[in-house]
PDB file of C-alpha atoms in Angstrom:
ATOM      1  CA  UNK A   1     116.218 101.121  93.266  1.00 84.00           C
ATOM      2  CA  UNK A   2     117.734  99.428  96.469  1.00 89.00           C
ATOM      3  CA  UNK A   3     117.099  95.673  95.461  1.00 93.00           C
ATOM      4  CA  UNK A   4     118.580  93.111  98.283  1.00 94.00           C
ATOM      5  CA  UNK A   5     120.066  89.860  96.532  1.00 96.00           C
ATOM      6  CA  UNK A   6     119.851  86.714  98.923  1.00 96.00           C
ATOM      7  CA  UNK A   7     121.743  84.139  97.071  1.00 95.00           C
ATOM      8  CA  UNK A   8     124.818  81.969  98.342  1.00 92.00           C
ATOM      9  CA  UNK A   9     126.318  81.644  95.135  1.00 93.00           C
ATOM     10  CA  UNK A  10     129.144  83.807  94.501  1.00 94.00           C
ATOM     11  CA  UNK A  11     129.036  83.613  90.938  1.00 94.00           C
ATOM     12  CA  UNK A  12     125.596  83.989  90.465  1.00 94.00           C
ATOM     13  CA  UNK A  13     125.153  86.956  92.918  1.00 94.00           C
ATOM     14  CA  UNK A  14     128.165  88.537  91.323  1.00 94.00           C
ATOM     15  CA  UNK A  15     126.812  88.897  87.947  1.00 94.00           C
ATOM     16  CA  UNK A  16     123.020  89.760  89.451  1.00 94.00           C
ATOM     17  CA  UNK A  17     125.155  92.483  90.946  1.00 94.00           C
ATOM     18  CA  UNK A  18     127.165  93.497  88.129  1.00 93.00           C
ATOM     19  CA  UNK A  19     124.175  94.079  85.372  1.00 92.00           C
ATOM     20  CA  UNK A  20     121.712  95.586  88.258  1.00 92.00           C
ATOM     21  CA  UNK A  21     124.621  98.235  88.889  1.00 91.00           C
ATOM     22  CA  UNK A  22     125.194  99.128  85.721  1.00 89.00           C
ATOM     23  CA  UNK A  23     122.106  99.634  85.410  1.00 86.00           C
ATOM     24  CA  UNK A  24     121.818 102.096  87.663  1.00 84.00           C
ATOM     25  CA  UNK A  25     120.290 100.218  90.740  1.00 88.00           C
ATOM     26  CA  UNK A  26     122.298  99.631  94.597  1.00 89.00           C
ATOM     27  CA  UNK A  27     122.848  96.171  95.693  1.00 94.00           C
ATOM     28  CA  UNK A  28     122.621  94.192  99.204  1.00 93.00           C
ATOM     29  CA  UNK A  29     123.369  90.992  99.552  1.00 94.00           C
ATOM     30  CA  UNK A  30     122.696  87.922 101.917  1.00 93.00           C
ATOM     31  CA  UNK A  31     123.697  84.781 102.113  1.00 92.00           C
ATOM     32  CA  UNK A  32     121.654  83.179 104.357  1.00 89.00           C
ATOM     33  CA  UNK A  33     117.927  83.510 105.896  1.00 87.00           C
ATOM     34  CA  UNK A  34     118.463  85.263 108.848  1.00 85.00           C
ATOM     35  CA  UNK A  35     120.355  87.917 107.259  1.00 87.00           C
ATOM     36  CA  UNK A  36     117.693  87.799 104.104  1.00 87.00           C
ATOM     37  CA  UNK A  37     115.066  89.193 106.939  1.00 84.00           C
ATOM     38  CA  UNK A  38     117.007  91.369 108.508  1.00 82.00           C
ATOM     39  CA  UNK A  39     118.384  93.131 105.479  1.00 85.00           C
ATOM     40  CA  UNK A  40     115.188  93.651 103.430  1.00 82.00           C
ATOM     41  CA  UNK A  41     114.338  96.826 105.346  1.00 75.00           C
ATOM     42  CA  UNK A  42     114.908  99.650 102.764  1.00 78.00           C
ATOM     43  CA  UNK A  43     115.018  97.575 100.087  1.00 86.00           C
ATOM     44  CA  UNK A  44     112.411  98.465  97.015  1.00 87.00           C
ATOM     45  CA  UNK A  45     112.615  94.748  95.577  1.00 92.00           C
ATOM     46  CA  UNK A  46     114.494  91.446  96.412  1.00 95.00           C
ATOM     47  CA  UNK A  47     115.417  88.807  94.434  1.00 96.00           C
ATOM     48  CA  UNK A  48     115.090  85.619  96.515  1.00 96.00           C
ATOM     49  CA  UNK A  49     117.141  81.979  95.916  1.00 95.00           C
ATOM     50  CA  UNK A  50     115.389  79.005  97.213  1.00 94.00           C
ATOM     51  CA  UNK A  51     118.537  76.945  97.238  1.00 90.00           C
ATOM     52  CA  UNK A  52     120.175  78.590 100.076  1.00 89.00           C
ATOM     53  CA  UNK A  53     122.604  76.699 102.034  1.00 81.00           C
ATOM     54  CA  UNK A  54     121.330  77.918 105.856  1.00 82.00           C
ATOM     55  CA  UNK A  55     117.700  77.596 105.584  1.00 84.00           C
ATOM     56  CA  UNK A  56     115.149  77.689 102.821  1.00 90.00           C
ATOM     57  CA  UNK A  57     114.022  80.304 100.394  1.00 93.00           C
ATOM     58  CA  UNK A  58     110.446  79.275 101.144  1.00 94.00           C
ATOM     59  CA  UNK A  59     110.790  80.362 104.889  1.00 92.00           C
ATOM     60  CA  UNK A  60     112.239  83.744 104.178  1.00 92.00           C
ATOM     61  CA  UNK A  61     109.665  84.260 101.650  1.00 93.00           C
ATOM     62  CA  UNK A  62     106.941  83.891 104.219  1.00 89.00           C
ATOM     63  CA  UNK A  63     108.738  85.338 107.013  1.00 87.00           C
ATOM     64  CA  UNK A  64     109.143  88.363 105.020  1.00 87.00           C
ATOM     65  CA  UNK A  65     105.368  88.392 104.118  1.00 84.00           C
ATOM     66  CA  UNK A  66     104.813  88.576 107.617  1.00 78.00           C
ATOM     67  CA  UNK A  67     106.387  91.819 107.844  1.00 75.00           C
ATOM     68  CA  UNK A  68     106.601  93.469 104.648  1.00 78.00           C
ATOM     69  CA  UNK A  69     105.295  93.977 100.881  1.00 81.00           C
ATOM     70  CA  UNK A  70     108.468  94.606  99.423  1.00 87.00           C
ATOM     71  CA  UNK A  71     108.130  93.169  95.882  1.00 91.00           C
ATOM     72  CA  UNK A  72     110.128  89.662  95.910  1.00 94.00           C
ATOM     73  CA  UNK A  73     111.147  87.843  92.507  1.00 95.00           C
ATOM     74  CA  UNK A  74     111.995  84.088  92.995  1.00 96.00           C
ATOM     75  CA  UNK A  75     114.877  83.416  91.574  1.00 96.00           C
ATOM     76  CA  UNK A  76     115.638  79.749  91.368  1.00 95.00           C
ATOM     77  CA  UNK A  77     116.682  76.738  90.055  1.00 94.00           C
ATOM     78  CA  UNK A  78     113.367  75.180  90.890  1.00 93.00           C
ATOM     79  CA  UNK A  79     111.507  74.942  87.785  1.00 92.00           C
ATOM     80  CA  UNK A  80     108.862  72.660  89.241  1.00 94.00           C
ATOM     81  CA  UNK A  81     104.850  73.273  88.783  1.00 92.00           C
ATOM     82  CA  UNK A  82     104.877  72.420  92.708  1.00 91.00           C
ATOM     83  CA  UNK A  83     107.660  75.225  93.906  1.00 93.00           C
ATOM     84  CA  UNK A  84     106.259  77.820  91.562  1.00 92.00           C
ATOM     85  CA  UNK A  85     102.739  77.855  92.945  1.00 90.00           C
ATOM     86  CA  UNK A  86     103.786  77.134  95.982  1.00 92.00           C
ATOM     87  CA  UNK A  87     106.054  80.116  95.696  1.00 92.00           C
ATOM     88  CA  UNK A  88     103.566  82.381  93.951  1.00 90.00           C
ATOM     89  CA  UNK A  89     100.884  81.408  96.991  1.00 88.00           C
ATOM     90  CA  UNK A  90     103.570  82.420  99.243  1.00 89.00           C
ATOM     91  CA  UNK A  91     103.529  86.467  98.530  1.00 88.00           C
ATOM     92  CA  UNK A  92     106.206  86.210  95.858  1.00 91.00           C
ATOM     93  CA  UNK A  93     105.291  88.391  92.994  1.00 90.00           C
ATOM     94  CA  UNK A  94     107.077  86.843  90.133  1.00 92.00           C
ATOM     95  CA  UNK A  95     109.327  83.426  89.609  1.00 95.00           C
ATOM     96  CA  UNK A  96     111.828  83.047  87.311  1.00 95.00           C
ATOM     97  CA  UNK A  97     114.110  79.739  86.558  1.00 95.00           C
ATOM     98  CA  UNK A  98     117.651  79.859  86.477  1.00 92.00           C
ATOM     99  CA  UNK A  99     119.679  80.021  83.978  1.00 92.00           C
ATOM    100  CA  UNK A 100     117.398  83.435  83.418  1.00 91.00           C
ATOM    101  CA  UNK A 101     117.746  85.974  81.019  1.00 92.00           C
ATOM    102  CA  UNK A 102     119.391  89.477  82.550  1.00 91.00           C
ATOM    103  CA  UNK A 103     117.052  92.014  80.187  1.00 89.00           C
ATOM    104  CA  UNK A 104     113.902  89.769  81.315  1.00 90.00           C
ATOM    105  CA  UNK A 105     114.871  90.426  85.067  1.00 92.00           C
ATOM    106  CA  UNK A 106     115.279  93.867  84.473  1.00 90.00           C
ATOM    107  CA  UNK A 107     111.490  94.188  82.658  1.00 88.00           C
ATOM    108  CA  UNK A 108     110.096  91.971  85.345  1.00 89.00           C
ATOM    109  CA  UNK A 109     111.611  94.158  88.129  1.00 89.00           C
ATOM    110  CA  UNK A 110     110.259  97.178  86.443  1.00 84.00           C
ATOM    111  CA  UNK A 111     106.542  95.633  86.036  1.00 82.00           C
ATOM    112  CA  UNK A 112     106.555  94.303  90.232  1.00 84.00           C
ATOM    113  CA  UNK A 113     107.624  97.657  91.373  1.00 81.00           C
ATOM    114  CA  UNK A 114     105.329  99.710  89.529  1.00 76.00           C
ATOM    115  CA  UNK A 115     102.392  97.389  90.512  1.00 73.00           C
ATOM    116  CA  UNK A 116     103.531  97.065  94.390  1.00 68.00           C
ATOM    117  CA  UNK A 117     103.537 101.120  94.036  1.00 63.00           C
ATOM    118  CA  UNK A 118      99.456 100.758  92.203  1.00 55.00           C
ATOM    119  CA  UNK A 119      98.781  99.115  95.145  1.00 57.00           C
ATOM    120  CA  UNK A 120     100.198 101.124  97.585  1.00 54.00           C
ATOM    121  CA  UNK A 121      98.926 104.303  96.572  1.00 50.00           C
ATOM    122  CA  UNK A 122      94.959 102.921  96.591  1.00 51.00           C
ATOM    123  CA  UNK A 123      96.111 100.791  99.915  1.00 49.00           C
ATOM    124  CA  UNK A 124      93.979 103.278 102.187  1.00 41.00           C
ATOM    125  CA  UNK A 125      90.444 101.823 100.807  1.00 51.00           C
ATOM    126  CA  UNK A 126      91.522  98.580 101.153  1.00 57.00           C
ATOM    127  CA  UNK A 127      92.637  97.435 104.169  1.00 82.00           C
ATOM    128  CA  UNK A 128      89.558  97.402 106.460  1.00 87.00           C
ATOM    129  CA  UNK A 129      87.005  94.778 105.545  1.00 91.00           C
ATOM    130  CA  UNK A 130      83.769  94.980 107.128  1.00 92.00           C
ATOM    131  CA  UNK A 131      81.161  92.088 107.803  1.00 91.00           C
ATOM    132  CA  UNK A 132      77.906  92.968 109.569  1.00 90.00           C
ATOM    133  CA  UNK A 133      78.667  94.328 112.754  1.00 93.00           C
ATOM    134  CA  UNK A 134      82.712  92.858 112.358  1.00 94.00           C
ATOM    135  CA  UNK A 135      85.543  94.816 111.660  1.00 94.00           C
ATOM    136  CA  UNK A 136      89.114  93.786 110.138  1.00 94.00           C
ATOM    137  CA  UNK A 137      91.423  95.951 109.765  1.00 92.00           C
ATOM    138  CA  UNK A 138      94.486  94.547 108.078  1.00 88.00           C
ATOM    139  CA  UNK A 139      96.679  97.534 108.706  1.00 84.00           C
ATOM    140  CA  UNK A 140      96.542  98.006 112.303  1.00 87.00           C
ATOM    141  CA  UNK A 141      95.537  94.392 112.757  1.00 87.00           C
ATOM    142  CA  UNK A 142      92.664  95.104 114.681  1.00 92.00           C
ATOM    143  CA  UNK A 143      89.632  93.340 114.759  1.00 95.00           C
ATOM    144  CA  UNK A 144      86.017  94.765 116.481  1.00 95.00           C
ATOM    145  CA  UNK A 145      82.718  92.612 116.837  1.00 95.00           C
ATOM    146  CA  UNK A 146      79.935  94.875 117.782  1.00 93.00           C
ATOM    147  CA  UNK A 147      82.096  97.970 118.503  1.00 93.00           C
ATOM    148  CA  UNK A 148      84.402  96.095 121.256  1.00 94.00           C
ATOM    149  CA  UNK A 149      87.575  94.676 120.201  1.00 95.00           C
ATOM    150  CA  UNK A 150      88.220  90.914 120.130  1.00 95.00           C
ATOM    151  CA  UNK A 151      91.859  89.588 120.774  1.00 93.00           C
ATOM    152  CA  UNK A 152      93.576  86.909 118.406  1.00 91.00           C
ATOM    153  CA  UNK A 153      96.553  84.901 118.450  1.00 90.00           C
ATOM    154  CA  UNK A 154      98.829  86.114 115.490  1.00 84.00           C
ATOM    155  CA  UNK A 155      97.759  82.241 114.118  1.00 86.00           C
ATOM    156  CA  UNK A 156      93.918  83.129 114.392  1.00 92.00           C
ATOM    157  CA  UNK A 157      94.230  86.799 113.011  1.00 92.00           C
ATOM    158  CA  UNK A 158      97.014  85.750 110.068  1.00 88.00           C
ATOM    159  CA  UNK A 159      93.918  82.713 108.890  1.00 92.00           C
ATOM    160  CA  UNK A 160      91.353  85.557 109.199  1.00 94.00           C
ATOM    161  CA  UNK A 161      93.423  88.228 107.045  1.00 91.00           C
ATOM    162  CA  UNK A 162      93.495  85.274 104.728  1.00 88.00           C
ATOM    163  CA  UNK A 163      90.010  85.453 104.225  1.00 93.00           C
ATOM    164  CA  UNK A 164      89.770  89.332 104.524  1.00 92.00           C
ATOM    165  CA  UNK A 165      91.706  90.009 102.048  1.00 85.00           C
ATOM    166  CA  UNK A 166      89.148  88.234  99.568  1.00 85.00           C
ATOM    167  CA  UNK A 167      85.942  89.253 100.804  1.00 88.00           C
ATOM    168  CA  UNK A 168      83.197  87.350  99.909  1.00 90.00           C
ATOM    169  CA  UNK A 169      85.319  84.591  97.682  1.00 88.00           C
ATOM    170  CA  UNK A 170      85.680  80.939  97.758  1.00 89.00           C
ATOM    171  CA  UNK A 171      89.347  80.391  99.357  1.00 87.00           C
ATOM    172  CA  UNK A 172      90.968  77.029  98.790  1.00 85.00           C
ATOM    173  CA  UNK A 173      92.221  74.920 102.081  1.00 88.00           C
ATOM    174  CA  UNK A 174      95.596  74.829 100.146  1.00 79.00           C
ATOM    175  CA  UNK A 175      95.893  78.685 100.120  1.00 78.00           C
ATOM    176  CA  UNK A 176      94.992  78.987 103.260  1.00 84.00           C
ATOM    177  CA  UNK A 177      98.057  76.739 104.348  1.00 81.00           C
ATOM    178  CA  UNK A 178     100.280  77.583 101.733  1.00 71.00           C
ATOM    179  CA  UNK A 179     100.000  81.568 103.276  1.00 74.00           C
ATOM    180  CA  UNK A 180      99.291  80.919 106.713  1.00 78.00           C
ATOM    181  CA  UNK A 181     101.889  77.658 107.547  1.00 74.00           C
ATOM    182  CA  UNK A 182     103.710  77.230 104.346  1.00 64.00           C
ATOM    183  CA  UNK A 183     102.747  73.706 103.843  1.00 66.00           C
ATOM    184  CA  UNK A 184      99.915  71.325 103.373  1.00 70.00           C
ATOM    185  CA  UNK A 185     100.483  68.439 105.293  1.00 78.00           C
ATOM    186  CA  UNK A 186      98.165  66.371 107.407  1.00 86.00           C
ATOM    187  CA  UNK A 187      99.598  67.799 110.532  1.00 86.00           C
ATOM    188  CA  UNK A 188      99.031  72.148 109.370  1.00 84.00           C
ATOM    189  CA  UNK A 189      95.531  71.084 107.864  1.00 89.00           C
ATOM    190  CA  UNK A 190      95.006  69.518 111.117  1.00 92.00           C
ATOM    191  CA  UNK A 191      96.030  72.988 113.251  1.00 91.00           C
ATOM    192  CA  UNK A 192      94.219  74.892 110.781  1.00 93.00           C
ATOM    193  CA  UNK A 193      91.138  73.419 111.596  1.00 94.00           C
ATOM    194  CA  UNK A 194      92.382  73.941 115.316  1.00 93.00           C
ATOM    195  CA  UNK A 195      92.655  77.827 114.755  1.00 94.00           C
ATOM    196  CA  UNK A 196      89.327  78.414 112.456  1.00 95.00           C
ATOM    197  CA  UNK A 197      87.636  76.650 115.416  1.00 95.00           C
ATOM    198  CA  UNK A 198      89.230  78.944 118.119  1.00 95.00           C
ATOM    199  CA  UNK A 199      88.827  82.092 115.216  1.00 96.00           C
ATOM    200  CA  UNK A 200      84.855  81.230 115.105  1.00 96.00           C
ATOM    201  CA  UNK A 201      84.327  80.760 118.850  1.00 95.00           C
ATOM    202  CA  UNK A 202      86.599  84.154 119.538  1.00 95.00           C
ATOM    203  CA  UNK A 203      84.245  86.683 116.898  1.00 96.00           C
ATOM    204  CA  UNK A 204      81.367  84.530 117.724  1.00 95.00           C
ATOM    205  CA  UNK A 205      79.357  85.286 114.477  1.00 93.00           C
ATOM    206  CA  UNK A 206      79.067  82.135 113.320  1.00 86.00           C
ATOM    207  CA  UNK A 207      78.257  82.339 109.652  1.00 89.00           C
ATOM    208  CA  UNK A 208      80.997  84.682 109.114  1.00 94.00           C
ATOM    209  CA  UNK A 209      83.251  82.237 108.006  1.00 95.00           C
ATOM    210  CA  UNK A 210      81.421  79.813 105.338  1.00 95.00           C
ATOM    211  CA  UNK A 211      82.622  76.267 105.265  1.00 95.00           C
ATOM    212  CA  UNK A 212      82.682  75.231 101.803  1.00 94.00           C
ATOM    213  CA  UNK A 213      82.638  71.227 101.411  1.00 92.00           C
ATOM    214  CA  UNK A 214      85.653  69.055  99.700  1.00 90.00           C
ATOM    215  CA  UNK A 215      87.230  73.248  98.884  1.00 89.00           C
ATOM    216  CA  UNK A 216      87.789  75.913 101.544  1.00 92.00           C
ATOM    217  CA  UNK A 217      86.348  79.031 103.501  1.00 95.00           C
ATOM    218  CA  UNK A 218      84.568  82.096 102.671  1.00 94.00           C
ATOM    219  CA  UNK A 219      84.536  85.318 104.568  1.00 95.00           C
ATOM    220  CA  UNK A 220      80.439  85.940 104.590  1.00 92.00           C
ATOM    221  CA  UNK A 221      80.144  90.165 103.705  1.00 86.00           C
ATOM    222  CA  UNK A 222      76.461  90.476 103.137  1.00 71.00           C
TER     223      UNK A 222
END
Protein backbone atom coordinates (compact mmCIF):
# COMPACT_ATOMS: atom_id res chain seq x y z
CA UNK A 1 0.00 0.00 0.00
CA UNK A 2 0.77 3.80 -0.65
CA UNK A 3 -0.14 5.16 2.93
CA UNK A 4 0.55 9.18 3.21
CA UNK A 5 1.89 10.10 6.84
CA UNK A 6 0.92 13.80 7.84
CA UNK A 7 2.76 14.30 11.01
CA UNK A 8 5.31 17.21 11.92
CA UNK A 9 7.25 15.24 14.15
CA UNK A 10 10.38 14.01 12.82
CA UNK A 11 10.82 11.35 15.17
CA UNK A 12 7.58 10.07 15.18
CA UNK A 13 7.11 10.08 11.33
CA UNK A 14 10.50 8.50 11.06
CA UNK A 15 9.76 5.41 12.86
CA UNK A 16 5.91 5.29 11.27
CA UNK A 17 8.09 5.22 8.20
CA UNK A 18 10.63 2.84 9.13
CA UNK A 19 8.21 -0.24 10.38
CA UNK A 20 5.52 0.58 7.42
CA UNK A 21 8.59 0.05 4.94
CA UNK A 22 9.76 -2.82 6.18
CA UNK A 23 6.85 -3.98 5.99
CA UNK A 24 6.50 -3.79 2.66
CA UNK A 25 4.29 -0.59 2.25
CA UNK A 26 5.57 3.14 0.33
CA UNK A 27 5.51 6.19 2.38
CA UNK A 28 4.49 10.05 1.77
CA UNK A 29 4.78 12.40 4.07
CA UNK A 30 3.37 15.95 5.04
CA UNK A 31 3.95 18.20 7.38
CA UNK A 32 1.39 20.49 7.27
CA UNK A 33 -2.47 20.73 6.08
CA UNK A 34 -2.20 22.05 2.88
CA UNK A 35 0.22 19.60 1.76
CA UNK A 36 -1.89 16.70 3.81
CA UNK A 37 -4.75 17.52 0.97
CA UNK A 38 -2.84 17.80 -1.72
CA UNK A 39 -0.79 14.68 -1.24
CA UNK A 40 -3.53 12.15 -0.38
CA UNK A 41 -4.29 11.53 -4.06
CA UNK A 42 -2.98 7.95 -4.69
CA UNK A 43 -2.69 7.16 -1.41
CA UNK A 44 -4.65 3.73 -0.20
CA UNK A 45 -4.67 4.91 3.61
CA UNK A 46 -3.36 7.93 5.69
CA UNK A 47 -2.45 8.18 8.98
CA UNK A 48 -3.49 11.65 10.21
CA UNK A 49 -1.82 13.80 13.44
CA UNK A 50 -4.11 16.25 14.99
CA UNK A 51 -1.27 18.14 16.58
CA UNK A 52 0.08 19.66 13.53
CA UNK A 53 1.91 22.80 13.80
CA UNK A 54 0.20 24.76 10.49
CA UNK A 55 -3.35 24.02 10.93
CA UNK A 56 -5.40 21.32 12.57
CA UNK A 57 -5.80 17.64 12.01
CA UNK A 58 -9.54 18.12 12.37
CA UNK A 59 -9.68 20.42 9.20
CA UNK A 60 -7.74 18.12 6.97
CA UNK A 61 -9.79 15.34 8.14
CA UNK A 62 -12.91 17.00 6.85
CA UNK A 63 -11.43 18.64 3.99
CA UNK A 64 -10.35 15.36 2.83
CA UNK A 65 -13.90 13.89 3.38
CA UNK A 66 -14.98 16.36 1.08
CA UNK A 67 -13.09 14.89 -1.62
CA UNK A 68 -12.16 11.48 -0.95
CA UNK A 69 -12.78 8.00 0.98
CA UNK A 70 -9.36 7.13 1.37
CA UNK A 71 -9.30 5.20 4.68
CA UNK A 72 -7.77 7.75 7.42
CA UNK A 73 -6.44 6.43 10.94
CA UNK A 74 -6.14 9.24 13.60
CA UNK A 75 -3.17 9.13 14.99
CA UNK A 76 -2.84 11.34 18.00
CA UNK A 77 -1.96 12.36 21.18
CA UNK A 78 -5.53 13.28 21.90
CA UNK A 79 -6.89 10.66 24.01
CA UNK A 80 -9.99 12.63 24.92
CA UNK A 81 -13.77 11.10 24.74
CA UNK A 82 -14.48 14.65 22.99
CA UNK A 83 -11.60 14.43 20.03
CA UNK A 84 -12.29 10.78 19.44
CA UNK A 85 -15.95 11.12 18.57
CA UNK A 86 -15.50 14.10 17.26
CA UNK A 87 -12.87 12.54 15.08
CA UNK A 88 -14.76 9.32 14.39
CA UNK A 89 -17.99 11.72 13.29
CA UNK A 90 -15.60 13.38 11.09
CA UNK A 91 -15.04 10.38 8.35
CA UNK A 92 -12.02 9.01 10.18
CA UNK A 93 -12.19 5.30 10.24
CA UNK A 94 -10.17 4.38 13.21
CA UNK A 95 -8.29 6.50 16.22
CA UNK A 96 -5.52 5.45 17.92
CA UNK A 97 -3.56 7.33 20.98
CA UNK A 98 -0.07 7.90 20.92
CA UNK A 99 2.34 6.29 22.33
CA UNK A 100 0.60 3.33 19.99
CA UNK A 101 1.64 0.02 19.47
CA UNK A 102 3.42 -0.59 15.76
CA UNK A 103 1.82 -4.41 15.23
CA UNK A 104 -1.72 -2.82 16.31
CA UNK A 105 -1.29 -0.13 13.48
CA UNK A 106 -0.38 -2.58 11.14
CA UNK A 107 -3.77 -4.94 12.02
CA UNK A 108 -5.83 -1.80 12.11
CA UNK A 109 -4.53 -0.67 8.67
CA UNK A 110 -5.22 -4.07 7.33
CA UNK A 111 -8.98 -4.20 8.82
CA UNK A 112 -9.80 -0.15 7.28
CA UNK A 113 -8.53 -1.09 3.93
CA UNK A 114 -10.24 -4.21 3.46
CA UNK A 115 -13.55 -2.64 4.69
CA UNK A 116 -13.10 0.78 2.55
CA UNK A 117 -12.55 -1.95 -0.42
CA UNK A 118 -16.30 -3.96 1.01
CA UNK A 119 -17.63 -0.83 0.49
CA UNK A 120 -16.39 0.12 -2.60
CA UNK A 121 -17.09 -2.84 -4.47
CA UNK A 122 -21.14 -2.78 -3.38
CA UNK A 123 -20.80 1.30 -3.76
CA UNK A 124 -22.96 1.12 -7.11
CA UNK A 125 -26.37 0.23 -5.10
CA UNK A 126 -25.76 2.67 -2.76
CA UNK A 127 -25.29 5.91 -3.72
CA UNK A 128 -28.68 7.08 -5.10
CA UNK A 129 -31.35 7.45 -2.46
CA UNK A 130 -34.75 7.90 -3.58
CA UNK A 131 -37.76 9.65 -1.71
CA UNK A 132 -41.13 9.83 -3.47
CA UNK A 133 -40.73 11.61 -6.51
CA UNK A 134 -36.88 13.01 -5.13
CA UNK A 135 -33.76 11.85 -6.25
CA UNK A 136 -30.14 12.01 -4.51
CA UNK A 137 -27.56 10.88 -6.00
CA UNK A 138 -24.45 11.04 -3.87
CA UNK A 139 -22.05 10.16 -6.61
CA UNK A 140 -22.70 12.62 -9.20
CA UNK A 141 -24.19 14.95 -6.63
CA UNK A 142 -27.23 15.43 -8.37
CA UNK A 143 -30.42 15.95 -7.01
CA UNK A 144 -34.07 15.69 -9.18
CA UNK A 145 -37.62 16.61 -7.69
CA UNK A 146 -40.22 15.41 -10.05
CA UNK A 147 -37.85 14.53 -12.94
CA UNK A 148 -36.26 18.25 -13.17
CA UNK A 149 -33.15 18.93 -11.41
CA UNK A 150 -32.96 21.28 -8.41
CA UNK A 151 -29.66 23.30 -7.78
CA UNK A 152 -27.92 23.44 -4.21
CA UNK A 153 -25.25 25.28 -2.67
CA UNK A 154 -22.40 22.72 -1.81
CA UNK A 155 -23.69 23.79 2.09
CA UNK A 156 -27.40 22.70 1.24
CA UNK A 157 -26.43 19.48 -0.80
CA UNK A 158 -23.35 18.40 1.82
CA UNK A 159 -26.56 18.71 4.96
CA UNK A 160 -28.78 16.71 2.54
CA UNK A 161 -26.09 13.85 1.75
CA UNK A 162 -26.00 13.87 5.51
CA UNK A 163 -29.32 12.67 5.69
CA UNK A 164 -29.13 10.51 2.45
CA UNK A 165 -26.76 8.58 3.44
CA UNK A 166 -29.08 7.23 6.37
CA UNK A 167 -32.30 6.92 4.82
CA UNK A 168 -35.07 6.83 6.88
CA UNK A 169 -32.97 7.21 10.42
CA UNK A 170 -33.07 9.55 13.25
CA UNK A 171 -29.80 11.85 12.68
CA UNK A 172 -28.52 13.77 15.67
CA UNK A 173 -28.07 17.83 15.30
CA UNK A 174 -24.47 17.07 16.55
CA UNK A 175 -23.71 14.78 13.52
CA UNK A 176 -25.06 16.83 11.35
CA UNK A 177 -22.50 19.65 12.44
CA UNK A 178 -19.80 17.57 13.38
CA UNK A 179 -19.84 16.29 9.29
CA UNK A 180 -21.17 19.19 7.69
CA UNK A 181 -19.15 22.32 9.73
CA UNK A 182 -16.90 20.48 12.03
CA UNK A 183 -18.19 22.03 15.12
CA UNK A 184 -21.18 22.54 17.30
CA UNK A 185 -21.27 25.88 18.39
CA UNK A 186 -24.13 28.29 18.72
CA UNK A 187 -23.06 30.13 15.67
CA UNK A 188 -22.90 26.49 12.96
CA UNK A 189 -26.22 25.27 14.74
CA UNK A 190 -27.44 28.62 13.97
CA UNK A 191 -26.36 28.37 9.92
CA UNK A 192 -27.51 24.95 9.95
CA UNK A 193 -30.84 25.86 10.62
CA UNK A 194 -30.15 28.66 7.91
CA UNK A 195 -29.33 25.93 5.19
CA UNK A 196 -32.15 23.14 6.16
CA UNK A 197 -34.49 26.15 5.73
CA UNK A 198 -33.09 27.16 2.25
CA UNK A 199 -32.64 22.94 1.57
CA UNK A 200 -36.62 22.58 2.33
CA UNK A 201 -37.79 25.65 0.39
CA UNK A 202 -35.27 24.58 -2.71
CA UNK A 203 -36.85 20.55 -3.07
CA UNK A 204 -40.06 21.91 -1.87
CA UNK A 205 -41.41 18.55 -0.46
CA UNK A 206 -41.89 19.50 2.74
CA UNK A 207 -42.07 16.39 4.84
CA UNK A 208 -39.02 15.10 3.32
CA UNK A 209 -36.93 16.18 5.92
CA UNK A 210 -38.59 15.22 9.48
CA UNK A 211 -37.83 17.55 12.31
CA UNK A 212 -37.34 15.52 15.26
CA UNK A 213 -37.80 17.63 18.66
CA UNK A 214 -34.83 18.22 21.41
CA UNK A 215 -32.65 15.38 18.60
CA UNK A 216 -32.21 15.93 14.86
CA UNK A 217 -33.56 15.26 11.21
CA UNK A 218 -34.80 12.41 9.31
CA UNK A 219 -34.75 11.92 5.61
CA UNK A 220 -38.69 10.74 5.12
CA UNK A 221 -38.33 7.45 2.34
CA UNK A 222 -41.81 6.08 2.46
Amino acid sequence: MRILIVEDDDSVAGALRAVLERHGHATVRATRSDDALRRHRGADAVLLDLGLAEGDGFDVLQGLRQVSDVPVIVVSARGDERSVVRGLHLGADDYLVKPIRMSELLARLGVVTRRRGAQDAGSDTGQRVVAGDVEVDLATRRVVVGGAPVALTTKEFAVLAVLARRPGEAVSKQLLLDEVWGDTSQSAARSCDVHLTQLRGKIGRPGLVETIRGYGYRLQVD
